[in-house]
JSON list of C-alpha atoms in Angstrom, two decimals:
[
{"chain": "A", "resi": 1, "resn": "UNK", "atom": "CA", "xyz": [46.67, 11.48, -11.46]},
{"chain": "A", "resi": 2, "resn": "UNK", "atom": "CA", "xyz": [50.04, 13.14, -11.95]},
{"chain": "A", "resi": 3, "resn": "UNK", "atom": "CA", "xyz": [49.13, 15.68, -9.27]},
{"chain": "A", "resi": 4, "resn": "UNK", "atom": "CA", "xyz": [48.33, 12.87, -6.81]},
{"chain": "A", "resi": 5, "resn": "UNK", "atom": "CA", "xyz": [51.71, 11.18, -7.45]},
{"chain": "A", "resi": 6, "resn": "UNK", "atom": "CA", "xyz": [53.47, 14.50, -6.96]},
{"chain": "A", "resi": 7, "resn": "UNK", "atom": "CA", "xyz": [51.63, 15.10, -3.66]},
{"chain": "A", "resi": 8, "resn": "UNK", "atom": "CA", "xyz": [52.61, 11.63, -2.35]},
{"chain": "A", "resi": 9, "resn": "UNK", "atom": "CA", "xyz": [56.23, 12.15, -3.41]},
{"chain": "A", "resi": 10, "resn": "UNK", "atom": "CA", "xyz": [56.42, 15.51, -1.64]},
{"chain": "A", "resi": 11, "resn": "UNK", "atom": "CA", "xyz": [54.96, 14.11, 1.58]},
{"chain": "A", "resi": 12, "resn": "UNK", "atom": "CA", "xyz": [57.35, 11.14, 1.47]},
{"chain": "A", "resi": 13, "resn": "UNK", "atom": "CA", "xyz": [60.22, 13.59, 1.55]},
{"chain": "A", "resi": 14, "resn": "UNK", "atom": "CA", "xyz": [58.65, 15.50, 4.44]},
{"chain": "A", "resi": 15, "resn": "UNK", "atom": "CA", "xyz": [58.05, 12.31, 6.44]},
{"chain": "A", "resi": 16, "resn": "UNK", "atom": "CA", "xyz": [61.57, 11.10, 5.70]},
{"chain": "A", "resi": 17, "resn": "UNK", "atom": "CA", "xyz": [63.08, 14.39, 6.90]},
{"chain": "A", "resi": 18, "resn": "UNK", "atom": "CA", "xyz": [60.93, 14.26, 10.04]},
{"chain": "A", "resi": 19, "resn": "UNK", "atom": "CA", "xyz": [62.01, 10.67, 10.73]},
{"chain": "A", "resi": 20, "resn": "UNK", "atom": "CA", "xyz": [65.67, 11.59, 10.25]},
{"chain": "A", "resi": 21, "resn": "UNK", "atom": "CA", "xyz": [65.30, 14.59, 12.54]},
{"chain": "A", "resi": 22, "resn": "UNK", "atom": "CA", "xyz": [63.62, 12.47, 15.22]},
{"chain": "A", "resi": 23, "resn": "UNK", "atom": "CA", "xyz": [66.35, 9.84, 14.96]},
{"chain": "A", "resi": 24, "resn": "UNK", "atom": "CA", "xyz": [69.03, 12.51, 15.27]},
{"chain": "A", "resi": 25, "resn": "UNK", "atom": "CA", "xyz": [67.30, 13.94, 18.36]},
{"chain": "A", "resi": 26, "resn": "UNK", "atom": "CA", "xyz": [67.07, 10.53, 20.03]},
{"chain": "A", "resi": 27, "resn": "UNK", "atom": "CA", "xyz": [70.70, 9.71, 19.30]},
{"chain": "A", "resi": 28, "resn": "UNK", "atom": "CA", "xyz": [71.81, 13.15, 20.51]},
{"chain": "A", "resi": 29, "resn": "UNK", "atom": "CA", "xyz": [69.80, 12.83, 23.70]},
{"chain": "A", "resi": 30, "resn": "UNK", "atom": "CA", "xyz": [71.30, 9.41, 24.39]},
{"chain": "A", "resi": 31, "resn": "UNK", "atom": "CA", "xyz": [74.81, 10.78, 23.90]},
{"chain": "A", "resi": 32, "resn": "UNK", "atom": "CA", "xyz": [74.10, 13.69, 26.25]},
{"chain": "A", "resi": 33, "resn": "UNK", "atom": "CA", "xyz": [72.91, 11.37, 29.01]},
{"chain": "A", "resi": 34, "resn": "UNK", "atom": "CA", "xyz": [75.85, 9.03, 28.43]},
{"chain": "A", "resi": 35, "resn": "UNK", "atom": "CA", "xyz": [78.40, 11.83, 28.62]},
{"chain": "A", "resi": 36, "resn": "UNK", "atom": "CA", "xyz": [76.56, 13.94, 31.24]},
{"chain": "A", "resi": 37, "resn": "UNK", "atom": "CA", "xyz": [74.41, 11.53, 33.26]},
{"chain": "A", "resi": 38, "resn": "UNK", "atom": "CA", "xyz": [71.55, 12.94, 35.31]},
{"chain": "A", "resi": 39, "resn": "UNK", "atom": "CA", "xyz": [72.81, 13.75, 38.80]},
{"chain": "A", "resi": 40, "resn": "UNK", "atom": "CA", "xyz": [71.10, 11.87, 41.60]},
{"chain": "A", "resi": 41, "resn": "UNK", "atom": "CA", "xyz": [71.78, 11.87, 45.34]},
{"chain": "A", "resi": 42, "resn": "UNK", "atom": "CA", "xyz": [74.36, 9.25, 46.31]},
{"chain": "A", "resi": 43, "resn": "UNK", "atom": "CA", "xyz": [73.06, 6.20, 48.14]},
{"chain": "A", "resi": 44, "resn": "UNK", "atom": "CA", "xyz": [74.57, 7.20, 51.47]},
{"chain": "A", "resi": 45, "resn": "UNK", "atom": "CA", "xyz": [72.96, 10.64, 51.19]},
{"chain": "A", "resi": 46, "resn": "UNK", "atom": "CA", "xyz": [69.58, 9.08, 50.50]},
{"chain": "A", "resi": 47, "resn": "UNK", "atom": "CA", "xyz": [70.02, 6.87, 53.54]},
{"chain": "A", "resi": 48, "resn": "UNK", "atom": "CA", "xyz": [70.95, 9.86, 55.71]},
{"chain": "A", "resi": 49, "resn": "UNK", "atom": "CA", "xyz": [67.87, 11.78, 54.57]},
{"chain": "A", "resi": 50, "resn": "UNK", "atom": "CA", "xyz": [65.73, 8.77, 55.41]},
{"chain": "A", "resi": 51, "resn": "UNK", "atom": "CA", "xyz": [67.40, 8.53, 58.82]},
{"chain": "A", "resi": 52, "resn": "UNK", "atom": "CA", "xyz": [66.79, 12.25, 59.45]},
{"chain": "A", "resi": 53, "resn": "UNK", "atom": "CA", "xyz": [63.11, 11.79, 58.70]},
{"chain": "A", "resi": 54, "resn": "UNK", "atom": "CA", "xyz": [62.94, 8.89, 61.14]},
{"chain": "A", "resi": 55, "resn": "UNK", "atom": "CA", "xyz": [64.76, 10.94, 63.80]},
{"chain": "A", "resi": 56, "resn": "UNK", "atom": "CA", "xyz": [62.44, 13.90, 63.36]},
{"chain": "A", "resi": 57, "resn": "UNK", "atom": "CA", "xyz": [59.47, 11.62, 63.98]},
{"chain": "A", "resi": 58, "resn": "UNK", "atom": "CA", "xyz": [61.11, 10.29, 67.14]},
{"chain": "A", "resi": 59, "resn": "UNK", "atom": "CA", "xyz": [61.95, 13.70, 68.59]},
{"chain": "A", "resi": 60, "resn": "UNK", "atom": "CA", "xyz": [59.22, 16.03, 67.28]},
{"chain": "A", "resi": 61, "resn": "UNK", "atom": "CA", "xyz": [55.57, 16.47, 68.28]},
{"chain": "A", "resi": 62, "resn": "UNK", "atom": "CA", "xyz": [52.82, 18.79, 67.05]},
{"chain": "A", "resi": 63, "resn": "UNK", "atom": "CA", "xyz": [53.31, 20.92, 70.17]},
{"chain": "A", "resi": 64, "resn": "UNK", "atom": "CA", "xyz": [55.99, 21.26, 72.83]},
{"chain": "A", "resi": 65, "resn": "UNK", "atom": "CA", "xyz": [56.37, 22.69, 76.31]},
{"chain": "A", "resi": 66, "resn": "UNK", "atom": "CA", "xyz": [58.94, 25.32, 77.24]},
{"chain": "A", "resi": 67, "resn": "UNK", "atom": "CA", "xyz": [61.68, 23.92, 79.49]},
{"chain": "A", "resi": 68, "resn": "UNK", "atom": "CA", "xyz": [62.04, 25.85, 82.74]},
{"chain": "A", "resi": 69, "resn": "UNK", "atom": "CA", "xyz": [65.10, 28.00, 83.28]},
{"chain": "A", "resi": 70, "resn": "UNK", "atom": "CA", "xyz": [66.13, 26.22, 86.48]},
{"chain": "A", "resi": 71, "resn": "UNK", "atom": "CA", "xyz": [65.96, 22.81, 84.79]},
{"chain": "A", "resi": 72, "resn": "UNK", "atom": "CA", "xyz": [68.19, 24.02, 81.97]},
{"chain": "A", "resi": 73, "resn": "UNK", "atom": "CA", "xyz": [70.72, 25.46, 84.41]},
{"chain": "A", "resi": 74, "resn": "UNK", "atom": "CA", "xyz": [71.00, 22.06, 86.10]},
{"chain": "A", "resi": 75, "resn": "UNK", "atom": "CA", "xyz": [72.44, 20.52, 82.91]},
{"chain": "A", "resi": 76, "resn": "UNK", "atom": "CA", "xyz": [76.12, 19.96, 82.31]},
{"chain": "A", "resi": 77, "resn": "UNK", "atom": "CA", "xyz": [77.01, 20.71, 78.70]},
{"chain": "A", "resi": 78, "resn": "UNK", "atom": "CA", "xyz": [79.21, 18.56, 76.53]},
{"chain": "A", "resi": 79, "resn": "UNK", "atom": "CA", "xyz": [82.55, 19.95, 75.36]},
{"chain": "A", "resi": 80, "resn": "UNK", "atom": "CA", "xyz": [84.29, 19.71, 72.02]},
{"chain": "A", "resi": 81, "resn": "UNK", "atom": "CA", "xyz": [87.51, 18.34, 73.47]},
{"chain": "A", "resi": 82, "resn": "UNK", "atom": "CA", "xyz": [88.20, 15.53, 75.90]},
{"chain": "A", "resi": 83, "resn": "UNK", "atom": "CA", "xyz": [86.46, 12.30, 76.77]},
{"chain": "A", "resi": 84, "resn": "UNK", "atom": "CA", "xyz": [82.70, 12.13, 77.11]},
{"chain": "A", "resi": 85, "resn": "UNK", "atom": "CA", "xyz": [81.37, 12.29, 80.66]},
{"chain": "A", "resi": 86, "resn": "UNK", "atom": "CA", "xyz": [78.49, 10.40, 82.26]},
{"chain": "A", "resi": 87, "resn": "UNK", "atom": "CA", "xyz": [77.06, 13.75, 83.40]},
{"chain": "A", "resi": 88, "resn": "UNK", "atom": "CA", "xyz": [76.63, 14.97, 79.80]},
{"chain": "A", "resi": 89, "resn": "UNK", "atom": "CA", "xyz": [73.09, 14.78, 78.45]},
{"chain": "A", "resi": 90, "resn": "UNK", "atom": "CA", "xyz": [72.39, 12.88, 75.24]},
{"chain": "A", "resi": 91, "resn": "UNK", "atom": "CA", "xyz": [69.74, 13.83, 72.69]},
{"chain": "A", "resi": 92, "resn": "UNK", "atom": "CA", "xyz": [67.51, 10.92, 73.69]},
{"chain": "A", "resi": 93, "resn": "UNK", "atom": "CA", "xyz": [67.88, 11.66, 77.41]},
{"chain": "A", "resi": 94, "resn": "UNK", "atom": "CA", "xyz": [67.05, 15.33, 76.88]},
{"chain": "A", "resi": 95, "resn": "UNK", "atom": "CA", "xyz": [63.85, 14.53, 74.97]},
{"chain": "A", "resi": 96, "resn": "UNK", "atom": "CA", "xyz": [62.89, 11.97, 77.59]},
{"chain": "A", "resi": 97, "resn": "UNK", "atom": "CA", "xyz": [63.29, 14.59, 80.34]},
{"chain": "A", "resi": 98, "resn": "UNK", "atom": "CA", "xyz": [61.79, 17.65, 78.60]},
{"chain": "A", "resi": 99, "resn": "UNK", "atom": "CA", "xyz": [59.44, 16.06, 76.08]},
{"chain": "A", "resi": 100, "resn": "UNK", "atom": "CA", "xyz": [59.43, 16.16, 72.30]},
{"chain": "A", "resi": 101, "resn": "UNK", "atom": "CA", "xyz": [60.41, 19.34, 70.48]},
{"chain": "A", "resi": 102, "resn": "UNK", "atom": "CA", "xyz": [58.49, 21.49, 68.00]},
{"chain": "A", "resi": 103, "resn": "UNK", "atom": "CA", "xyz": [61.26, 21.33, 65.38]},
{"chain": "A", "resi": 104, "resn": "UNK", "atom": "CA", "xyz": [64.24, 19.17, 64.44]},
{"chain": "A", "resi": 105, "resn": "UNK", "atom": "CA", "xyz": [67.15, 19.97, 62.12]},
{"chain": "A", "resi": 106, "resn": "UNK", "atom": "CA", "xyz": [70.40, 18.14, 61.48]},
{"chain": "A", "resi": 107, "resn": "UNK", "atom": "CA", "xyz": [73.42, 19.31, 59.53]},
{"chain": "A", "resi": 108, "resn": "UNK", "atom": "CA", "xyz": [77.13, 18.81, 59.06]},
{"chain": "A", "resi": 109, "resn": "UNK", "atom": "CA", "xyz": [79.21, 21.81, 60.14]},
{"chain": "A", "resi": 110, "resn": "UNK", "atom": "CA", "xyz": [82.92, 22.58, 60.32]},
{"chain": "A", "resi": 111, "resn": "UNK", "atom": "CA", "xyz": [82.69, 21.41, 63.94]},
{"chain": "A", "resi": 112, "resn": "UNK", "atom": "CA", "xyz": [81.07, 18.10, 63.02]},
{"chain": "A", "resi": 113, "resn": "UNK", "atom": "CA", "xyz": [77.53, 16.74, 62.93]},
{"chain": "A", "resi": 114, "resn": "UNK", "atom": "CA", "xyz": [75.00, 18.86, 64.79]},
{"chain": "A", "resi": 115, "resn": "UNK", "atom": "CA", "xyz": [71.33, 18.62, 65.77]},
{"chain": "A", "resi": 116, "resn": "UNK", "atom": "CA", "xyz": [69.05, 21.49, 66.78]},
{"chain": "A", "resi": 117, "resn": "UNK", "atom": "CA", "xyz": [65.74, 21.18, 68.61]},
{"chain": "A", "resi": 118, "resn": "UNK", "atom": "CA", "xyz": [63.29, 24.07, 68.83]},
{"chain": "A", "resi": 119, "resn": "UNK", "atom": "CA", "xyz": [60.93, 24.29, 71.81]},
{"chain": "A", "resi": 120, "resn": "UNK", "atom": "CA", "xyz": [57.87, 26.44, 72.41]},
{"chain": "A", "resi": 121, "resn": "UNK", "atom": "CA", "xyz": [55.62, 28.42, 70.07]},
{"chain": "A", "resi": 122, "resn": "UNK", "atom": "CA", "xyz": [57.66, 30.21, 67.37]},
{"chain": "A", "resi": 123, "resn": "UNK", "atom": "CA", "xyz": [57.59, 34.00, 67.17]},
{"chain": "A", "resi": 124, "resn": "UNK", "atom": "CA", "xyz": [58.36, 35.31, 63.67]},
{"chain": "A", "resi": 125, "resn": "UNK", "atom": "CA", "xyz": [59.93, 31.95, 62.86]},
{"chain": "A", "resi": 126, "resn": "UNK", "atom": "CA", "xyz": [62.10, 31.83, 65.99]},
{"chain": "A", "resi": 127, "resn": "UNK", "atom": "CA", "xyz": [61.54, 29.28, 68.73]},
{"chain": "A", "resi": 128, "resn": "UNK", "atom": "CA", "xyz": [61.80, 30.51, 72.35]},
{"chain": "A", "resi": 129, "resn": "UNK", "atom": "CA", "xyz": [64.41, 27.83, 72.98]},
{"chain": "A", "resi": 130, "resn": "UNK", "atom": "CA", "xyz": [67.02, 26.42, 70.60]},
{"chain": "A", "resi": 131, "resn": "UNK", "atom": "CA", "xyz": [68.92, 23.44, 71.98]},
{"chain": "A", "resi": 132, "resn": "UNK", "atom": "CA", "xyz": [72.07, 22.40, 70.12]},
{"chain": "A", "resi": 133, "resn": "UNK", "atom": "CA", "xyz": [73.59, 18.92, 70.26]},
{"chain": "A", "resi": 134, "resn": "UNK", "atom": "CA", "xyz": [77.10, 18.12, 69.06]},
{"chain": "A", "resi": 135, "resn": "UNK", "atom": "CA", "xyz": [78.11, 14.63, 68.04]},
{"chain": "A", "resi": 136, "resn": "UNK", "atom": "CA", "xyz": [80.78, 12.95, 70.13]},
{"chain": "A", "resi": 137, "resn": "UNK", "atom": "CA", "xyz": [81.52, 9.36, 69.22]},
{"chain": "A", "resi": 138, "resn": "UNK", "atom": "CA", "xyz": [78.23, 7.61, 68.49]},
{"chain": "A", "resi": 139, "resn": "UNK", "atom": "CA", "xyz": [75.92, 10.01, 70.36]},
{"chain": "A", "resi": 140, "resn": "UNK", "atom": "CA", "xyz": [74.75, 13.63, 70.32]},
{"chain": "A", "resi": 141, "resn": "UNK", "atom": "CA", "xyz": [75.21, 15.66, 73.53]},
{"chain": "A", "resi": 142, "resn": "UNK", "atom": "CA", "xyz": [73.74, 19.01, 74.58]},
{"chain": "A", "resi": 143, "resn": "UNK", "atom": "CA", "xyz": [76.38, 21.61, 73.68]},
{"chain": "A", "resi": 144, "resn": "UNK", "atom": "CA", "xyz": [74.58, 24.97, 73.93]},
{"chain": "A", "resi": 145, "resn": "UNK", "atom": "CA", "xyz": [71.21, 26.54, 74.74]},
{"chain": "A", "resi": 146, "resn": "UNK", "atom": "CA", "xyz": [69.77, 29.81, 73.45]},
{"chain": "A", "resi": 147, "resn": "UNK", "atom": "CA", "xyz": [66.47, 31.29, 74.58]},
{"chain": "A", "resi": 148, "resn": "UNK", "atom": "CA", "xyz": [64.34, 34.39, 74.91]},
{"chain": "A", "resi": 149, "resn": "UNK", "atom": "CA", "xyz": [61.54, 35.18, 77.37]},
{"chain": "A", "resi": 150, "resn": "UNK", "atom": "CA", "xyz": [62.42, 32.07, 79.44]},
{"chain": "A", "resi": 151, "resn": "UNK", "atom": "CA", "xyz": [59.85, 30.42, 81.69]},
{"chain": "A", "resi": 152, "resn": "UNK", "atom": "CA", "xyz": [60.30, 29.37, 85.30]},
{"chain": "A", "resi": 153, "resn": "UNK", "atom": "CA", "xyz": [58.43, 27.55, 88.04]},
{"chain": "A", "resi": 154, "resn": "UNK", "atom": "CA", "xyz": [60.03, 29.71, 90.77]},
{"chain": "A", "resi": 155, "resn": "UNK", "atom": "CA", "xyz": [60.83, 33.13, 89.30]},
{"chain": "A", "resi": 156, "resn": "UNK", "atom": "CA", "xyz": [58.69, 35.86, 87.73]},
{"chain": "A", "resi": 157, "resn": "UNK", "atom": "CA", "xyz": [59.38, 38.65, 85.27]},
{"chain": "A", "resi": 158, "resn": "UNK", "atom": "CA", "xyz": [59.61, 42.13, 86.77]},
{"chain": "A", "resi": 159, "resn": "UNK", "atom": "CA", "xyz": [58.64, 45.42, 85.15]},
{"chain": "A", "resi": 160, "resn": "UNK", "atom": "CA", "xyz": [60.14, 48.91, 85.27]},
{"chain": "A", "resi": 161, "resn": "UNK", "atom": "CA", "xyz": [63.65, 47.74, 86.15]},
{"chain": "A", "resi": 162, "resn": "UNK", "atom": "CA", "xyz": [66.43, 50.33, 85.97]},
{"chain": "A", "resi": 163, "resn": "UNK", "atom": "CA", "xyz": [70.20, 50.18, 85.64]},
{"chain": "A", "resi": 164, "resn": "UNK", "atom": "CA", "xyz": [70.45, 51.16, 89.29]},
{"chain": "A", "resi": 165, "resn": "UNK", "atom": "CA", "xyz": [68.68, 47.94, 90.30]},
{"chain": "A", "resi": 166, "resn": "UNK", "atom": "CA", "xyz": [71.76, 45.96, 89.23]},
{"chain": "A", "resi": 167, "resn": "UNK", "atom": "CA", "xyz": [74.48, 47.97, 90.97]},
{"chain": "A", "resi": 168, "resn": "UNK", "atom": "CA", "xyz": [74.63, 45.73, 94.05]},
{"chain": "A", "resi": 169, "resn": "UNK", "atom": "CA", "xyz": [75.61, 42.62, 92.10]},
{"chain": "A", "resi": 170, "resn": "UNK", "atom": "CA", "xyz": [79.32, 41.94, 92.49]},
{"chain": "A", "resi": 171, "resn": "UNK", "atom": "CA", "xyz": [81.44, 39.97, 89.98]},
{"chain": "A", "resi": 172, "resn": "UNK", "atom": "CA", "xyz": [83.88, 37.31, 91.10]},
{"chain": "A", "resi": 173, "resn": "UNK", "atom": "CA", "xyz": [87.34, 38.83, 91.51]},
{"chain": "A", "resi": 174, "resn": "UNK", "atom": "CA", "xyz": [89.36, 35.78, 92.58]},
{"chain": "A", "resi": 175, "resn": "UNK", "atom": "CA", "xyz": [90.10, 37.38, 95.94]},
{"chain": "A", "resi": 176, "resn": "UNK", "atom": "CA", "xyz": [87.52, 38.65, 98.39]},
{"chain": "A", "resi": 177, "resn": "UNK", "atom": "CA", "xyz": [84.42, 38.73, 96.21]},
{"chain": "A", "resi": 178, "resn": "UNK", "atom": "CA", "xyz": [82.87, 35.32, 95.46]},
{"chain": "A", "resi": 179, "resn": "UNK", "atom": "CA", "xyz": [80.50, 36.67, 92.84]},
{"chain": "A", "resi": 180, "resn": "UNK", "atom": "CA", "xyz": [76.75, 37.10, 93.13]},
{"chain": "A", "resi": 181, "resn": "UNK", "atom": "CA", "xyz": [74.85, 33.87, 92.50]},
{"chain": "A", "resi": 182, "resn": "UNK", "atom": "CA", "xyz": [72.41, 33.60, 89.62]},
{"chain": "A", "resi": 183, "resn": "UNK", "atom": "CA", "xyz": [69.66, 32.66, 92.11]},
{"chain": "A", "resi": 184, "resn": "UNK", "atom": "CA", "xyz": [70.07, 35.98, 93.91]},
{"chain": "A", "resi": 185, "resn": "UNK", "atom": "CA", "xyz": [69.82, 37.88, 90.63]},
{"chain": "A", "resi": 186, "resn": "UNK", "atom": "CA", "xyz": [66.71, 35.96, 89.58]},
{"chain": "A", "resi": 187, "resn": "UNK", "atom": "CA", "xyz": [65.07, 36.52, 92.97]},
{"chain": "A", "resi": 188, "resn": "UNK", "atom": "CA", "xyz": [65.70, 40.27, 92.96]},
{"chain": "A", "resi": 189, "resn": "UNK", "atom": "CA", "xyz": [65.53, 41.16, 89.27]},
{"chain": "A", "resi": 190, "resn": "UNK", "atom": "CA", "xyz": [63.27, 38.42, 87.96]},
{"chain": "A", "resi": 191, "resn": "UNK", "atom": "CA", "xyz": [63.54, 36.56, 84.68]},
{"chain": "A", "resi": 192, "resn": "UNK", "atom": "CA", "xyz": [65.80, 37.92, 81.92]},
{"chain": "A", "resi": 193, "resn": "UNK", "atom": "CA", "xyz": [64.74, 38.80, 78.39]},
{"chain": "A", "resi": 194, "resn": "UNK", "atom": "CA", "xyz": [67.21, 36.32, 76.93]},
{"chain": "A", "resi": 195, "resn": "UNK", "atom": "CA", "xyz": [69.74, 33.70, 77.93]},
{"chain": "A", "resi": 196, "resn": "UNK", "atom": "CA", "xyz": [72.68, 31.89, 76.42]},
{"chain": "A", "resi": 197, "resn": "UNK", "atom": "CA", "xyz": [74.32, 28.80, 77.89]},
{"chain": "A", "resi": 198, "resn": "UNK", "atom": "CA", "xyz": [77.58, 27.67, 76.29]},
{"chain": "A", "resi": 199, "resn": "UNK", "atom": "CA", "xyz": [80.75, 25.80, 77.19]},
{"chain": "A", "resi": 200, "resn": "UNK", "atom": "CA", "xyz": [84.44, 26.16, 76.47]},
{"chain": "A", "resi": 201, "resn": "UNK", "atom": "CA", "xyz": [87.29, 23.76, 77.12]},
{"chain": "A", "resi": 202, "resn": "UNK", "atom": "CA", "xyz": [87.10, 24.12, 80.91]},
{"chain": "A", "resi": 203, "resn": "UNK", "atom": "CA", "xyz": [84.16, 26.48, 81.60]},
{"chain": "A", "resi": 204, "resn": "UNK", "atom": "CA", "xyz": [80.39, 26.53, 81.37]},
{"chain": "A", "resi": 205, "resn": "UNK", "atom": "CA", "xyz": [79.17, 30.07, 80.80]},
{"chain": "A", "resi": 206, "resn": "UNK", "atom": "CA", "xyz": [75.71, 31.58, 81.29]},
{"chain": "A", "resi": 207, "resn": "UNK", "atom": "CA", "xyz": [74.82, 34.98, 79.81]},
{"chain": "A", "resi": 208, "resn": "UNK", "atom": "CA", "xyz": [71.62, 36.81, 80.79]},
{"chain": "A", "resi": 209, "resn": "UNK", "atom": "CA", "xyz": [70.35, 40.07, 79.33]},
{"chain": "A", "resi": 210, "resn": "UNK", "atom": "CA", "xyz": [67.76, 42.46, 80.76]},
{"chain": "A", "resi": 211, "resn": "UNK", "atom": "CA", "xyz": [66.05, 45.24, 78.86]},
{"chain": "A", "resi": 212, "resn": "UNK", "atom": "CA", "xyz": [65.52, 47.98, 81.46]},
{"chain": "A", "resi": 213, "resn": "UNK", "atom": "CA", "xyz": [63.82, 51.36, 81.20]},
{"chain": "A", "resi": 214, "resn": "UNK", "atom": "CA", "xyz": [67.10, 53.24, 80.80]},
{"chain": "A", "resi": 215, "resn": "UNK", "atom": "CA", "xyz": [69.29, 50.77, 78.93]},
{"chain": "A", "resi": 216, "resn": "UNK", "atom": "CA", "xyz": [70.44, 47.18, 78.63]},
{"chain": "A", "resi": 217, "resn": "UNK", "atom": "CA", "xyz": [72.12, 45.02, 81.27]},
{"chain": "A", "resi": 218, "resn": "UNK", "atom": "CA", "xyz": [74.31, 42.02, 80.40]},
{"chain": "A", "resi": 219, "resn": "UNK", "atom": "CA", "xyz": [75.38, 39.58, 83.10]},
{"chain": "A", "resi": 220, "resn": "UNK", "atom": "CA", "xyz": [77.87, 36.75, 82.62]},
{"chain": "A", "resi": 221, "resn": "UNK", "atom": "CA", "xyz": [78.16, 33.83, 85.04]},
{"chain": "A", "resi": 222, "resn": "UNK", "atom": "CA", "xyz": [80.49, 30.85, 85.25]},
{"chain": "A", "resi": 223, "resn": "UNK", "atom": "CA", "xyz": [79.59, 27.49, 86.72]},
{"chain": "A", "resi": 224, "resn": "UNK", "atom": "CA", "xyz": [81.80, 26.43, 89.62]},
{"chain": "A", "resi": 225, "resn": "UNK", "atom": "CA", "xyz": [82.64, 22.90, 90.75]},
{"chain": "A", "resi": 226, "resn": "UNK", "atom": "CA", "xyz": [79.55, 22.75, 92.97]},
{"chain": "A", "resi": 227, "resn": "UNK", "atom": "CA", "xyz": [77.29, 23.51, 90.00]},
{"chain": "A", "resi": 228, "resn": "UNK", "atom": "CA", "xyz": [76.59, 27.07, 91.18]},
{"chain": "A", "resi": 229, "resn": "UNK", "atom": "CA", "xyz": [76.66, 29.95, 88.69]},
{"chain": "A", "resi": 230, "resn": "UNK", "atom": "CA", "xyz": [78.62, 32.97, 89.93]},
{"chain": "A", "resi": 231, "resn": "UNK", "atom": "CA", "xyz": [78.71, 36.42, 88.36]},
{"chain": "A", "resi": 232, "resn": "UNK", "atom": "CA", "xyz": [82.01, 37.11, 86.57]},
{"chain": "A", "resi": 233, "resn": "UNK", "atom": "CA", "xyz": [81.17, 40.10, 84.37]},
{"chain": "A", "resi": 234, "resn": "UNK", "atom": "CA", "xyz": [78.59, 42.87, 84.32]},
{"chain": "A", "resi": 235, "resn": "UNK", "atom": "CA", "xyz": [77.94, 45.26, 81.45]}
]
């Protein structure tokens, strides 16, 4: 009988210690969460993530078509400075013209809010076309275009090109030479391996690169007031 009482007494102490330890843990945990609350995304951030998801559904499809080179060259890009122009192309207008993209990303950069659309079938994670849109006021406008192995309805790729095949192209010199047009280059040398279309404060610049059998050719064009791209630099 004495042994039974002793056993109960010992277990009372154990249970009491366990209860005290549990109480201390609960109180400590409450203090931790009061002093260092669990971090959650702010309400405006949650709303922006929800908006991004909605936008991606509006602008993205399971597959997308490659825009043609000539259609892209017909666009006037938005610029960082100055008033917006009616000729600039908004995000919605671009998707309406070229169809939905294969990918959609949106981020805040040092230059402001930016959207990127990827078109075509990705190669090693890279889309053949990346279209960037910069926010101006309440809308996003096309600000730059990057692409490789561009497609065209009028021009074809040509094989076995050499550096010598590009010697006849003359850059604009501001005097006698008007600069070879991009159409002439595309007709004679075919489609480039890559292209870049960007804008500065007062210029819209097109850069084409060709991988030839004996080197690499880089051609830079500027868009004139008539919308024609003229060669300004060759390297």
